[in-house]
Coordinates of C-alpha atoms in Angstrom, one line a residue:
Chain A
X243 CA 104.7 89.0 109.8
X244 CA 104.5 87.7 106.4
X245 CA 101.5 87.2 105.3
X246 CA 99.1 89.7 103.8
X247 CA 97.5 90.1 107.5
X248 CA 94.8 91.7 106.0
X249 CA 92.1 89.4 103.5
X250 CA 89.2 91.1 104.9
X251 CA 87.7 87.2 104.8
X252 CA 90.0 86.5 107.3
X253 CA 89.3 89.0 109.8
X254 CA 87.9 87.6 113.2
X255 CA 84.6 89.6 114.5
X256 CA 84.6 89.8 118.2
X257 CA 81.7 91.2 120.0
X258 CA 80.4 94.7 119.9
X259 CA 81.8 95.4 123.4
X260 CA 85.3 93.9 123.0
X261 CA 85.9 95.7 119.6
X262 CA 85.2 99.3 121.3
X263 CA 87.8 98.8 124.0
X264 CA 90.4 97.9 121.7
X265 CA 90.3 100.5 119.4
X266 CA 90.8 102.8 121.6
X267 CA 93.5 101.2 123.4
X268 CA 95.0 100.8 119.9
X269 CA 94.1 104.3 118.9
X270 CA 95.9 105.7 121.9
X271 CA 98.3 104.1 121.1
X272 CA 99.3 105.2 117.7
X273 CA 98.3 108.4 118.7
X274 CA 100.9 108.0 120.9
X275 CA 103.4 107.2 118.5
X276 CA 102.1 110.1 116.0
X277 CA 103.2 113.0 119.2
X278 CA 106.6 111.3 119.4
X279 CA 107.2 110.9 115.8
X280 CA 106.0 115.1 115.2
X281 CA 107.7 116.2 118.7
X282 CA 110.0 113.4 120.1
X283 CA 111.5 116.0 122.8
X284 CA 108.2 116.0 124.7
X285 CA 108.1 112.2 125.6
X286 CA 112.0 111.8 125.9
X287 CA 114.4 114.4 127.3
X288 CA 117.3 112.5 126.8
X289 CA 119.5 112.8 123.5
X290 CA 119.0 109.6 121.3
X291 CA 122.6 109.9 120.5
X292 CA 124.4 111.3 123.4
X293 CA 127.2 108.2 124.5
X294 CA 127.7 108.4 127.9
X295 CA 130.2 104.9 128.0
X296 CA 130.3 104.7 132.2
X297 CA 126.2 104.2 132.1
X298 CA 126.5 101.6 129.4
X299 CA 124.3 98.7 129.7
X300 CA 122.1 100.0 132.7
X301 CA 119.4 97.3 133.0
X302 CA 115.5 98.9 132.7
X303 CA 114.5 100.6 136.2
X304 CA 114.1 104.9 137.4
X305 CA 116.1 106.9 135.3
X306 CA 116.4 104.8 132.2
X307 CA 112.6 103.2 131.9
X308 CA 113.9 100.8 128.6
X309 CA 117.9 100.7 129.8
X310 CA 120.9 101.9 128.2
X311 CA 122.8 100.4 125.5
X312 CA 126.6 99.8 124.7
X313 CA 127.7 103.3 124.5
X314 CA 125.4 104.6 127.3
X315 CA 122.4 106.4 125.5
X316 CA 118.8 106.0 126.9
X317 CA 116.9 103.1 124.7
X318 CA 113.4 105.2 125.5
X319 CA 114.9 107.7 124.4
X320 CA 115.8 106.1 121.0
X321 CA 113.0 104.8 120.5
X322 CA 111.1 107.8 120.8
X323 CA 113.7 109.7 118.3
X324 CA 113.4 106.4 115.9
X325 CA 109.8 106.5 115.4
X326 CA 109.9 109.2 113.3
X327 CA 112.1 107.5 110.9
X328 CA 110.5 103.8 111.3
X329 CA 106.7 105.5 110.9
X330 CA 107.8 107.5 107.7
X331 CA 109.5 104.7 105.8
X332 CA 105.9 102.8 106.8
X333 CA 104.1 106.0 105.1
X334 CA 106.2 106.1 102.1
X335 CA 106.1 102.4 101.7
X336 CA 102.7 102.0 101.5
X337 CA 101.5 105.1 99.8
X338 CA 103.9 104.1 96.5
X339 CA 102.8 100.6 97.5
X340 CA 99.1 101.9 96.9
X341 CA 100.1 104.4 93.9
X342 CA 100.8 101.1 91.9
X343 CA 98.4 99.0 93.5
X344 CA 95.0 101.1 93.4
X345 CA 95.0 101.7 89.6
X346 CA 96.0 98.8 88.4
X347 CA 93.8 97.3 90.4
X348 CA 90.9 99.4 89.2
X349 CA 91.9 99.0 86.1
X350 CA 92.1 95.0 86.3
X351 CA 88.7 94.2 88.0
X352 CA 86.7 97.8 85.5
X353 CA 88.3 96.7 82.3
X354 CA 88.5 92.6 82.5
X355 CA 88.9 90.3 79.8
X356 CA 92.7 89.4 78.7
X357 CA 94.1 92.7 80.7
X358 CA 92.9 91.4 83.4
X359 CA 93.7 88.1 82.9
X360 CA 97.5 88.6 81.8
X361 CA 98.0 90.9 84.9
X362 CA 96.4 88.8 87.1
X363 CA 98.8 85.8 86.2
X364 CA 102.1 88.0 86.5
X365 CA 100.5 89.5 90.1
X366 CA 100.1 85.4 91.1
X367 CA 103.3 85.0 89.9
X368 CA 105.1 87.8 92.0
X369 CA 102.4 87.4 94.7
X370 CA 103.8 83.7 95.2
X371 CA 107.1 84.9 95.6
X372 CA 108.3 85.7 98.7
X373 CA 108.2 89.2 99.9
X374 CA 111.3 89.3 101.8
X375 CA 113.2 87.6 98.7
X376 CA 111.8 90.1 96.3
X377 CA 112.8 92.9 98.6
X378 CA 116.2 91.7 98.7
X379 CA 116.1 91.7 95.0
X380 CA 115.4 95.4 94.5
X381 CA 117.4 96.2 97.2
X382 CA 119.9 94.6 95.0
X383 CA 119.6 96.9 92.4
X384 CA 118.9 99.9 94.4
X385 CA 121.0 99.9 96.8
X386 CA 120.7 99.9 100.2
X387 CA 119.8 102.9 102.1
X388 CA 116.9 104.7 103.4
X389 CA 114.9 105.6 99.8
X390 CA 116.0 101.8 98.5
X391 CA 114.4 100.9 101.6
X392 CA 111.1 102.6 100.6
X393 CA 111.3 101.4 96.9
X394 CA 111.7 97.9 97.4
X395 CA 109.6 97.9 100.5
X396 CA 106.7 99.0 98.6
X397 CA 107.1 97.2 95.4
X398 CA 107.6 93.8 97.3
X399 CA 104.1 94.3 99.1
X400 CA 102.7 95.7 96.0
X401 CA 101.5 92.8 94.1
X402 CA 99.2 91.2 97.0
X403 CA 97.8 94.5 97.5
X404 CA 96.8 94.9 93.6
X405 CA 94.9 91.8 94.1
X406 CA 92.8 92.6 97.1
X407 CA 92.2 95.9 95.3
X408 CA 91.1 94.1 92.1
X409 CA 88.4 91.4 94.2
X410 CA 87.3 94.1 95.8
X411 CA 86.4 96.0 92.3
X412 CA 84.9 92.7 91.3
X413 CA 82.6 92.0 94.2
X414 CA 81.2 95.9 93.3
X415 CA 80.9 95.3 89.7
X416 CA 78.6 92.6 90.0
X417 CA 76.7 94.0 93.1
X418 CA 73.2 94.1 92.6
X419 CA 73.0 98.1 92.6
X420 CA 75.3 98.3 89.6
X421 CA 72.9 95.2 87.9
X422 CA 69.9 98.4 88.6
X423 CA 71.6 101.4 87.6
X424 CA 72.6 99.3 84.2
X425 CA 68.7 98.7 84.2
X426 CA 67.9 102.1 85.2
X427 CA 70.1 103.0 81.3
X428 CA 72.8 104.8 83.3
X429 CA 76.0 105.5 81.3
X430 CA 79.2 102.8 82.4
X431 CA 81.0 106.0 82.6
X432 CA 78.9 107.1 85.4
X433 CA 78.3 103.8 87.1
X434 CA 81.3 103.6 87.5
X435 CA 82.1 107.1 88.8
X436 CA 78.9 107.3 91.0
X437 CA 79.0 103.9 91.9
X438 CA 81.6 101.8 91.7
X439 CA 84.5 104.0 92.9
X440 CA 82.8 105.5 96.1
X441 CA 82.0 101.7 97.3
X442 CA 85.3 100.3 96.4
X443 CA 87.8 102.8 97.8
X444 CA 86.1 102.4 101.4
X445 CA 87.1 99.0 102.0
X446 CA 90.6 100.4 100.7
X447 CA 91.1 102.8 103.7
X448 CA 90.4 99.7 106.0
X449 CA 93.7 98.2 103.7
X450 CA 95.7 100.9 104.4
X451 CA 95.4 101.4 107.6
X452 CA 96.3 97.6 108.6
X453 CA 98.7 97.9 105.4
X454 CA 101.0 100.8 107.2
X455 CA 101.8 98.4 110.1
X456 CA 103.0 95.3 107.4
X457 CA 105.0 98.3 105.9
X458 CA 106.8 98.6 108.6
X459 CA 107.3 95.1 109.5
X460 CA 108.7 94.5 106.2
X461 CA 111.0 97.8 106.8
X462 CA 113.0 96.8 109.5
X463 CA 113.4 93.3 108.5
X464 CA 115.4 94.9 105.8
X465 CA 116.8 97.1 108.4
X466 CA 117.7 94.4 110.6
X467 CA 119.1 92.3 107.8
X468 CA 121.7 95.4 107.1
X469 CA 120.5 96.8 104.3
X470 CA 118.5 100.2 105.8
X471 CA 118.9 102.6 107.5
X472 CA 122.4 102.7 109.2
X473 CA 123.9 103.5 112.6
X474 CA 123.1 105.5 114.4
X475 CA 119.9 105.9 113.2
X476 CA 117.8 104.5 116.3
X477 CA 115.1 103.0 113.1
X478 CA 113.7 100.4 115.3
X479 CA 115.1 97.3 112.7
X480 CA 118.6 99.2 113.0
X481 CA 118.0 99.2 117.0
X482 CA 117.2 95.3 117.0
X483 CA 120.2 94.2 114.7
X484 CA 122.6 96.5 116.9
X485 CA 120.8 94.6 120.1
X486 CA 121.7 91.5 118.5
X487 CA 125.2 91.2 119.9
X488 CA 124.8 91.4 123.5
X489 CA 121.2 89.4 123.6
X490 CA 123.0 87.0 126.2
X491 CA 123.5 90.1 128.3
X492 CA 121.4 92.7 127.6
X493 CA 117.8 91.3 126.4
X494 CA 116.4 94.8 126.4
X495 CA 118.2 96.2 124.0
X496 CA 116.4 93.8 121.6
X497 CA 113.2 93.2 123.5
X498 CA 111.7 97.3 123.3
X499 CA 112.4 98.5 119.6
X500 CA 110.6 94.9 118.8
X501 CA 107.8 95.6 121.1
X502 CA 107.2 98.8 119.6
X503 CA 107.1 96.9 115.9
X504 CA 104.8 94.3 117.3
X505 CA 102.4 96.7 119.2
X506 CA 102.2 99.2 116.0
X507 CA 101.2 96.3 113.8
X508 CA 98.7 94.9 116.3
X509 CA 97.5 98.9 116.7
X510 CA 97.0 99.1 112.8
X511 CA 95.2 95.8 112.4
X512 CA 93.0 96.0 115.3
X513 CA 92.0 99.6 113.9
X514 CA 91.8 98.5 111.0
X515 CA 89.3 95.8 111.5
X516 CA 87.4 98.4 113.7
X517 CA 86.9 100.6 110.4
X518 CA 85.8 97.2 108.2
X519 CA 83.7 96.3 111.4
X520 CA 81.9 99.8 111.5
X521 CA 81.8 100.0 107.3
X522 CA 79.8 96.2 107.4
X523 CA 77.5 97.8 110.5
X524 CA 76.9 100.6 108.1
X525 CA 76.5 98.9 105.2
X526 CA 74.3 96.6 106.0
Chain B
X246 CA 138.4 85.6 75.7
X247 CA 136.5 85.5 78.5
X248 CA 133.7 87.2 76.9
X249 CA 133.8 84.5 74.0
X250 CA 134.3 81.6 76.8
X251 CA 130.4 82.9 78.7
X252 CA 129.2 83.4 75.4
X253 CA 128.7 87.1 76.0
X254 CA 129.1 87.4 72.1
X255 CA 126.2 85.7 71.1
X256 CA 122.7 87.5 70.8
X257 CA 121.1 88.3 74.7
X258 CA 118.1 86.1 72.8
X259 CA 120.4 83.2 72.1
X260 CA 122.2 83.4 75.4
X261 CA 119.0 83.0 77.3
X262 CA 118.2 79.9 74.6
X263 CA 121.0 78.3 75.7
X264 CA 120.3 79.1 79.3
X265 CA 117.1 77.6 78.8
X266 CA 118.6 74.2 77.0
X267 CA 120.9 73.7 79.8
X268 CA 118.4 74.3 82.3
X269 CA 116.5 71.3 81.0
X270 CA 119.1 69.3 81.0
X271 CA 119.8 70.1 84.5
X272 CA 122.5 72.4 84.4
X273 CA 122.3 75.4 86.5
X274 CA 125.7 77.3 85.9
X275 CA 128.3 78.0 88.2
X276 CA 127.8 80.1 91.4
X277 CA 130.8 83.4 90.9
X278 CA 130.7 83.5 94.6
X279 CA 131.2 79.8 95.8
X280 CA 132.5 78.6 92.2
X281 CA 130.8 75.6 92.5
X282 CA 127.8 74.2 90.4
X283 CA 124.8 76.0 91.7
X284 CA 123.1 72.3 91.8
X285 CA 125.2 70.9 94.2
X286 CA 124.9 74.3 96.5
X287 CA 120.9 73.5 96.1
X288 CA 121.5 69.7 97.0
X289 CA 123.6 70.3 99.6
X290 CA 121.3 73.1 101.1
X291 CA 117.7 72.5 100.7
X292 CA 117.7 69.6 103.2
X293 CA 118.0 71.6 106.0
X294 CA 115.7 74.2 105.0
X295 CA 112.8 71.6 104.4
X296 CA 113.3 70.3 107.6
X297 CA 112.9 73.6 108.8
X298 CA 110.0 74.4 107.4
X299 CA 108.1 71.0 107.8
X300 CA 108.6 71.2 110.9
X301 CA 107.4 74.9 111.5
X302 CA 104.4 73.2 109.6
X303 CA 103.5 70.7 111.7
X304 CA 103.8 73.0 114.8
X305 CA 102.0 75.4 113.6
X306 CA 99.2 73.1 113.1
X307 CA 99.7 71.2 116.6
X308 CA 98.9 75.3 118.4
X309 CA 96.1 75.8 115.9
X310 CA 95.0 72.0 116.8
X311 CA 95.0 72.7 120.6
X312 CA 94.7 76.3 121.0
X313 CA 92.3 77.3 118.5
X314 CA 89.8 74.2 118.6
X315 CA 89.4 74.2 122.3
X316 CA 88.7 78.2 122.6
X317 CA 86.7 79.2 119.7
X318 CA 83.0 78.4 120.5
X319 CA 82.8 78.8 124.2
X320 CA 81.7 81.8 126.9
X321 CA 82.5 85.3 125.3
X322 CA 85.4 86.5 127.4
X323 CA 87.3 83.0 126.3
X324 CA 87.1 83.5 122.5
X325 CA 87.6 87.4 122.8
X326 CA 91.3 86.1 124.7
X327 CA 91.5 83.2 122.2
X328 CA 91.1 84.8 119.5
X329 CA 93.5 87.8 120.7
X330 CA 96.1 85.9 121.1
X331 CA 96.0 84.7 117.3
X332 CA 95.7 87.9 116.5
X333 CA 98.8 88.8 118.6
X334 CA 100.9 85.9 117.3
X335 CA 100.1 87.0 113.8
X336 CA 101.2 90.6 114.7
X337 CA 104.7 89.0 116.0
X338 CA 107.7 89.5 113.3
X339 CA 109.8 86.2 112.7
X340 CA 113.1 88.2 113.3
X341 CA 112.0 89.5 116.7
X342 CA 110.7 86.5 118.0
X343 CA 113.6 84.6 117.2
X344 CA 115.7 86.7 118.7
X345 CA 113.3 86.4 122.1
X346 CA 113.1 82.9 121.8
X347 CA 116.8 82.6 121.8
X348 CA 117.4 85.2 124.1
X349 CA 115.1 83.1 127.0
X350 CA 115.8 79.4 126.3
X351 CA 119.2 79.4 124.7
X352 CA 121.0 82.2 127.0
X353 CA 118.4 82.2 129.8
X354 CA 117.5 78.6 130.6
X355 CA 119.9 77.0 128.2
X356 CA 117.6 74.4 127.2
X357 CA 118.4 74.5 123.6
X358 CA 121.6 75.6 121.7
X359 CA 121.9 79.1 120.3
X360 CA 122.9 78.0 116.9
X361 CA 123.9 75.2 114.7
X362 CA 121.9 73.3 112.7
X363 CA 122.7 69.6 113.7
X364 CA 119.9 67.6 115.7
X365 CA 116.3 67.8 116.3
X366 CA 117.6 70.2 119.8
X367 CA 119.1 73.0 117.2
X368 CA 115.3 72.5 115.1
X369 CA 112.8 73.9 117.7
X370 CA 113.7 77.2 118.3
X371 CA 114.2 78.3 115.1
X372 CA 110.9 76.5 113.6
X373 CA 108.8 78.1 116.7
X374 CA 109.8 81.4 115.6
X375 CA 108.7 80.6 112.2
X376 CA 105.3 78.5 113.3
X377 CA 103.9 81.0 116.0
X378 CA 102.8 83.7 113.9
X379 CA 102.1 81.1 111.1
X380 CA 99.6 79.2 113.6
X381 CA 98.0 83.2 114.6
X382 CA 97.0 83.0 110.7
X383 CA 95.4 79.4 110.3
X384 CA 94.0 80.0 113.6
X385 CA 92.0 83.0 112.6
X386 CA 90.9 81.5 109.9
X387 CA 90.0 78.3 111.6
X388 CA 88.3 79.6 114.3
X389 CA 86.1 82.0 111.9
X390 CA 85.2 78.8 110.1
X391 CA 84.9 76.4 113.4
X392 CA 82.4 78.9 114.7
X393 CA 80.2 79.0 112.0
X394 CA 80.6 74.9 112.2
X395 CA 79.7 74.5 115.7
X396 CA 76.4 76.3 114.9
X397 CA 75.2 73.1 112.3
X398 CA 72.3 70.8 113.2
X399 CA 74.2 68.6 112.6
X400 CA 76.7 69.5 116.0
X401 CA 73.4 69.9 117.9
X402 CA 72.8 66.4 116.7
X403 CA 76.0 64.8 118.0
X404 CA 75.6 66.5 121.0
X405 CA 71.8 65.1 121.2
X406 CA 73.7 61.5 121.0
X407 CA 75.3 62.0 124.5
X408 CA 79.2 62.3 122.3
X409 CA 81.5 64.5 125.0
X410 CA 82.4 68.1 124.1
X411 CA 85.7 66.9 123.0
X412 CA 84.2 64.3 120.6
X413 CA 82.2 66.6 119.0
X414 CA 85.1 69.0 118.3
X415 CA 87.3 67.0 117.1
X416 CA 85.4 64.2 115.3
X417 CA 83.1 66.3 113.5
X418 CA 83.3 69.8 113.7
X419 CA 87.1 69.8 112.8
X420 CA 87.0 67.9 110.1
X421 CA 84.5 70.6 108.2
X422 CA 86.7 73.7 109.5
X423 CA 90.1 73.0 108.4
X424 CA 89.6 73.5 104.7
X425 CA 90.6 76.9 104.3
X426 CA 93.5 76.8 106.9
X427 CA 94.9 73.7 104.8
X428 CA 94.8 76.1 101.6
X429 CA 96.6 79.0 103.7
X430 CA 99.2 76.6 104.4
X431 CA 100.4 76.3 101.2
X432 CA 99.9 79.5 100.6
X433 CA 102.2 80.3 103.2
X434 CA 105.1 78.3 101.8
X435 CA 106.0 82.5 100.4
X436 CA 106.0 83.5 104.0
X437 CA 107.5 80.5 105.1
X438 CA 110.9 81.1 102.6
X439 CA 111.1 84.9 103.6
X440 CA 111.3 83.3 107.8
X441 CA 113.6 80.1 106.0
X442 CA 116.1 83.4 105.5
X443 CA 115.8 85.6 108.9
X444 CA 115.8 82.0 111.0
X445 CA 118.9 80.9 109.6
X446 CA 120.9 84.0 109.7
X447 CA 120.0 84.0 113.0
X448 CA 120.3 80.9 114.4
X449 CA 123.3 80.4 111.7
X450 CA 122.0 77.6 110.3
X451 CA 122.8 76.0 107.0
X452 CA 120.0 76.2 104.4
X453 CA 118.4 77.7 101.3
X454 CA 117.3 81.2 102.8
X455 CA 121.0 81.9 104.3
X456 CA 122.5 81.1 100.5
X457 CA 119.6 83.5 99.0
X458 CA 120.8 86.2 101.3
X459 CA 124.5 86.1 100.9
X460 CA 123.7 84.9 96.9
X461 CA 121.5 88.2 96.7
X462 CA 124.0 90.7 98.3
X463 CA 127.2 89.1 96.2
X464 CA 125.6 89.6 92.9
X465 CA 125.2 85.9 92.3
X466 CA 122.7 85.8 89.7
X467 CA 123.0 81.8 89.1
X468 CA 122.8 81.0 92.4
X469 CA 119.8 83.6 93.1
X470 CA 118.2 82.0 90.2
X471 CA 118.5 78.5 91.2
X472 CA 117.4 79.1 94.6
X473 CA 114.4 81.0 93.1
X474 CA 113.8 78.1 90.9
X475 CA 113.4 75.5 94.0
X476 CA 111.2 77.9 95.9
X477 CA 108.5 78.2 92.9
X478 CA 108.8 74.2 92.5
X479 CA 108.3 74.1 95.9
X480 CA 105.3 76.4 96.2
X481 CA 103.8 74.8 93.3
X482 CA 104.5 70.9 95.0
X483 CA 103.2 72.6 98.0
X484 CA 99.9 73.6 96.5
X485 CA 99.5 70.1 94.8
X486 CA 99.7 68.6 98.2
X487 CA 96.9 70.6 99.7
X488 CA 94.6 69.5 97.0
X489 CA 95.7 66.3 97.8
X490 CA 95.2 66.6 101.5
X491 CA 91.6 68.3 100.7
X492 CA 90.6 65.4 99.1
X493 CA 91.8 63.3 102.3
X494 CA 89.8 65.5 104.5
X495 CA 86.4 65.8 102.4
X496 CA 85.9 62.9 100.4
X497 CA 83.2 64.8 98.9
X498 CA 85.0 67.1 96.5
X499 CA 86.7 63.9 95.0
X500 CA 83.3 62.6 94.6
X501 CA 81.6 65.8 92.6
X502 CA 79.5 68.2 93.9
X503 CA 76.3 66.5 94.5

């Protein structure tokens, strides 16, 4: 879960065909999660927080597709409820992720020279360090909660963010294009503005989109370690750590609000590398 | 008195000077939450995380080694599932799949312990946790690389000499592919810390990560320090290793660029 996912060097390129039918399976599926997360009530009809302790610990079957939990209330159900929550700390995160990462970026790979170099050490530096432990550490000064959540969650994926950012201003800069308007006498104000910008923030959607999916990874890890969101928020990280006690009982208390994290991820990237896929078709 | 004993008198710019001097002479402080020296908490700890983390290593790289090398290449419909299941395995958070993992062969099949850390038995669960999605990442990146690979004269060549499909894979394709998954590695080493903490919290094993966690949520500054210290020695011994291990794997870059 850990690793920036998403170096669009790394990405795998699978055949025309195979590429179509995933998309849309993953589309349809985060469209999915987009109807539960604006009207939860239409997917689930049970209350998320209703305790109802003599159906406690119902295994998965009619009735209660994901099982009950400890008190009785319908896992579906939460998990339906919870994706609100988990999908908006993901937002948050990675928007104030990208509201640091996209102008210093910019301003890194446009300006160059020691800026560039003296921010490009320190991001190594924090880029090196790991995410989780630099989460914890702004959770340490934040506090823990939902908005200390967001904070640290997006400053901790911040810095390998900035980086892509900045390459990706780099390859532009020195495309051949840029080498012809600079022939052609155009100002470097308007290179940049006509040029430079329009093909460097493309490649950025593609980052966002797979980025929203690490957001949330990172997001209930914190959760899950204890310092989110708190019960009885049904946040899918809160769900698992809750599950955590009866997992030599009751493995489906841990196993859904997981899948759900794992298939949103997957959704993202696979999207994701559907945009870069049809951006290079394009582009080339 | 107190403030006179820490030195909280002096200058914040002096403090951190003689922070610094003691530092060299290998004195890390005292931990407020353990009240022992923070370098004996490190000694004491950072065996078993290693272990941990070598080991996720090496599995990681015995999937990638199997997996990976024997699908990428072949009929579509075999790379498209090879190379979706990396992508999967990447997708998979550490926390979840430890908790999986424990769930099925410590409470299901009790084939391993659920916790400790004594013994190679109490190792593999939580270093699979930590090497599957690692080996999704090198695989990706090794089977992006393999494939271009498998497409050199060279591999037509071999082949041309009657060497077996297996032969060719892993005598000489392999050795030209691994490059950039060796460099991920110990790129991963962040990662690998940030798994190092969920693993042993839950698998309650001794180790670096759990002593970050509690260190972090007590306040422990020395101790969150120290530990931070080891993991950036670490990542930077980890990084001089690959270049080593480069080297080992193409003798060429040793030799200059010809």
């Amino acid at each position: 879960m850990s690793f920036v996912a998403t170096r669009s060097r790394f990405a795998y390129r699978p055949g025309a065909r195979s590429i179509h039918w995933g998309a849309l399976l993953a589309g349809s599926f985060l469209a999915f999660l987009l109807i539960s997360a604006s009207f939860p009530h239409l997917l689930a009809s049970l209350d998320p927080l209703e305790t109802m302790p003599e159906r406690a610990f119902l295994s998965p079957g009619w009735g209660h597709w994901f099982g009950t939990d400890q008190s009785g209330r319908d896992v579906f159900s939460r998990i339906v409820h919870g994706s609100r929550q988990s999908l908006s700390i993901g937002l948050f995160a990675i928007t104030l992720s990208m509201s640091v990462a996209i102008p210093l970026g910019l301003l890194c790979g446009l300006i160059g020279g020691w800026l560039d170099r003296a921010v490009g050490w320190l991001l190594e530096i924090l880029f090196a360090f790991p995410t989780l432990v630099l989460a914890l550490l702004f959770v340490s000064i934040f506090g823990s909660g939902i908005t200390p959540l967001i904070v640290a969650t997006g400053l901790s994926i911040s810095p390998g963010y900035t980086l892509l950012i900045r390459g990706q201003v780099l390859v532009v800069r020195n495309a051949g294009y840029i080498e012809a308007a600079r022939a052609l006498g155009h100002s470097p104000w308007r290179i940049i503005r006509r040029q430079v910008l329009p093909n460097a923030i493309r490649p950025i959607a593609v980052i966002i989109t797979m980025g929203v999916g690490q957001a949330i990874v990172w997001a209930s890890a914190l959760s899950f370690l204890g310092l989110g969101a708190k019960p009885p928020a049904s946040e899918w990280g809160t769900m698992l750590s809750l599950g955590r006690d009866f997992i030599a009982n009751a493995w489906w208390l841990t196993f859904f609000p997981g899948l759900f994290i794992v298939l949103t991820t997957l959704s993202t990237t696979i999207v994701g590398r559907y945009l870069q896929y049809r951006l290079e078709k394009r582009l080339s | 008195m107190i403030t006179q004993e820490l030195g909280l008198d002096k200058p914040l710019i002096v403090q951190y000077a003689v922070y610094l001097g003691k530092l060299l002479h290998g004195d890390l402080g005292v931990s407020y939450s353990q009240h022992l020296p923070v370098t004996k908490v490190l000694a004491d700890q950072s065996g078993a995380t290693l272990q941990l983390m070598v080991c996720a290593i090496l599995l990681a790289w015995s999937l990638v080694l199997t997996w990976t090398v024997l699908t990428a290449g072949r009929r579509s419909w075999i790379s498209t599932l090879g190379s979706f299941v990396e992508t999967m395995a990447a997708a998979l958070p550490q926390f979840w799949l430890a908790i999986i993992l424990v769930s099925v062969f410590a409470f299901g099949m009790h084939l391993f312990p659920p916790t400790g850390s004594n013994g190679i038995r109490t190792l593999i669960l939580p270093s699979l946790a930590l090497a599957i999605p690692l080996a999704g990442f090198i695989g990706q990146v090794t089977r992006e690389s393999l494939e271009v690979v498998l497409e050199e004269p060279f591999v037509l060549s071999a082949r041309a000499r009657g060497l077996s499909d297996l032969a060719v894979r892993y005598r000489h394709a392999l050795r030209h592919s691994v490059l950039p998954g060796i460099s991920l590695s110990a790129w991963a080493i962040g990662s690998l810390v940030s798994g190092a903490v969920v693993a042993e919290l839950i698998f309650s094993r001794e180790g670096l990560g759990r002593q970050l966690f509690q260190a972090v949520q007590k306040q422990d500054m020395p101790l969150t320090v120290g530990i931070t210290l080891v993991v950036s020695v670490g990542y930077i011994a980890a990084n001089f290793l690959s270049d080593v291990v480069y080297r080992l794997v193409d003798p060429r870059i040793s030799r200059g660029a010809p």
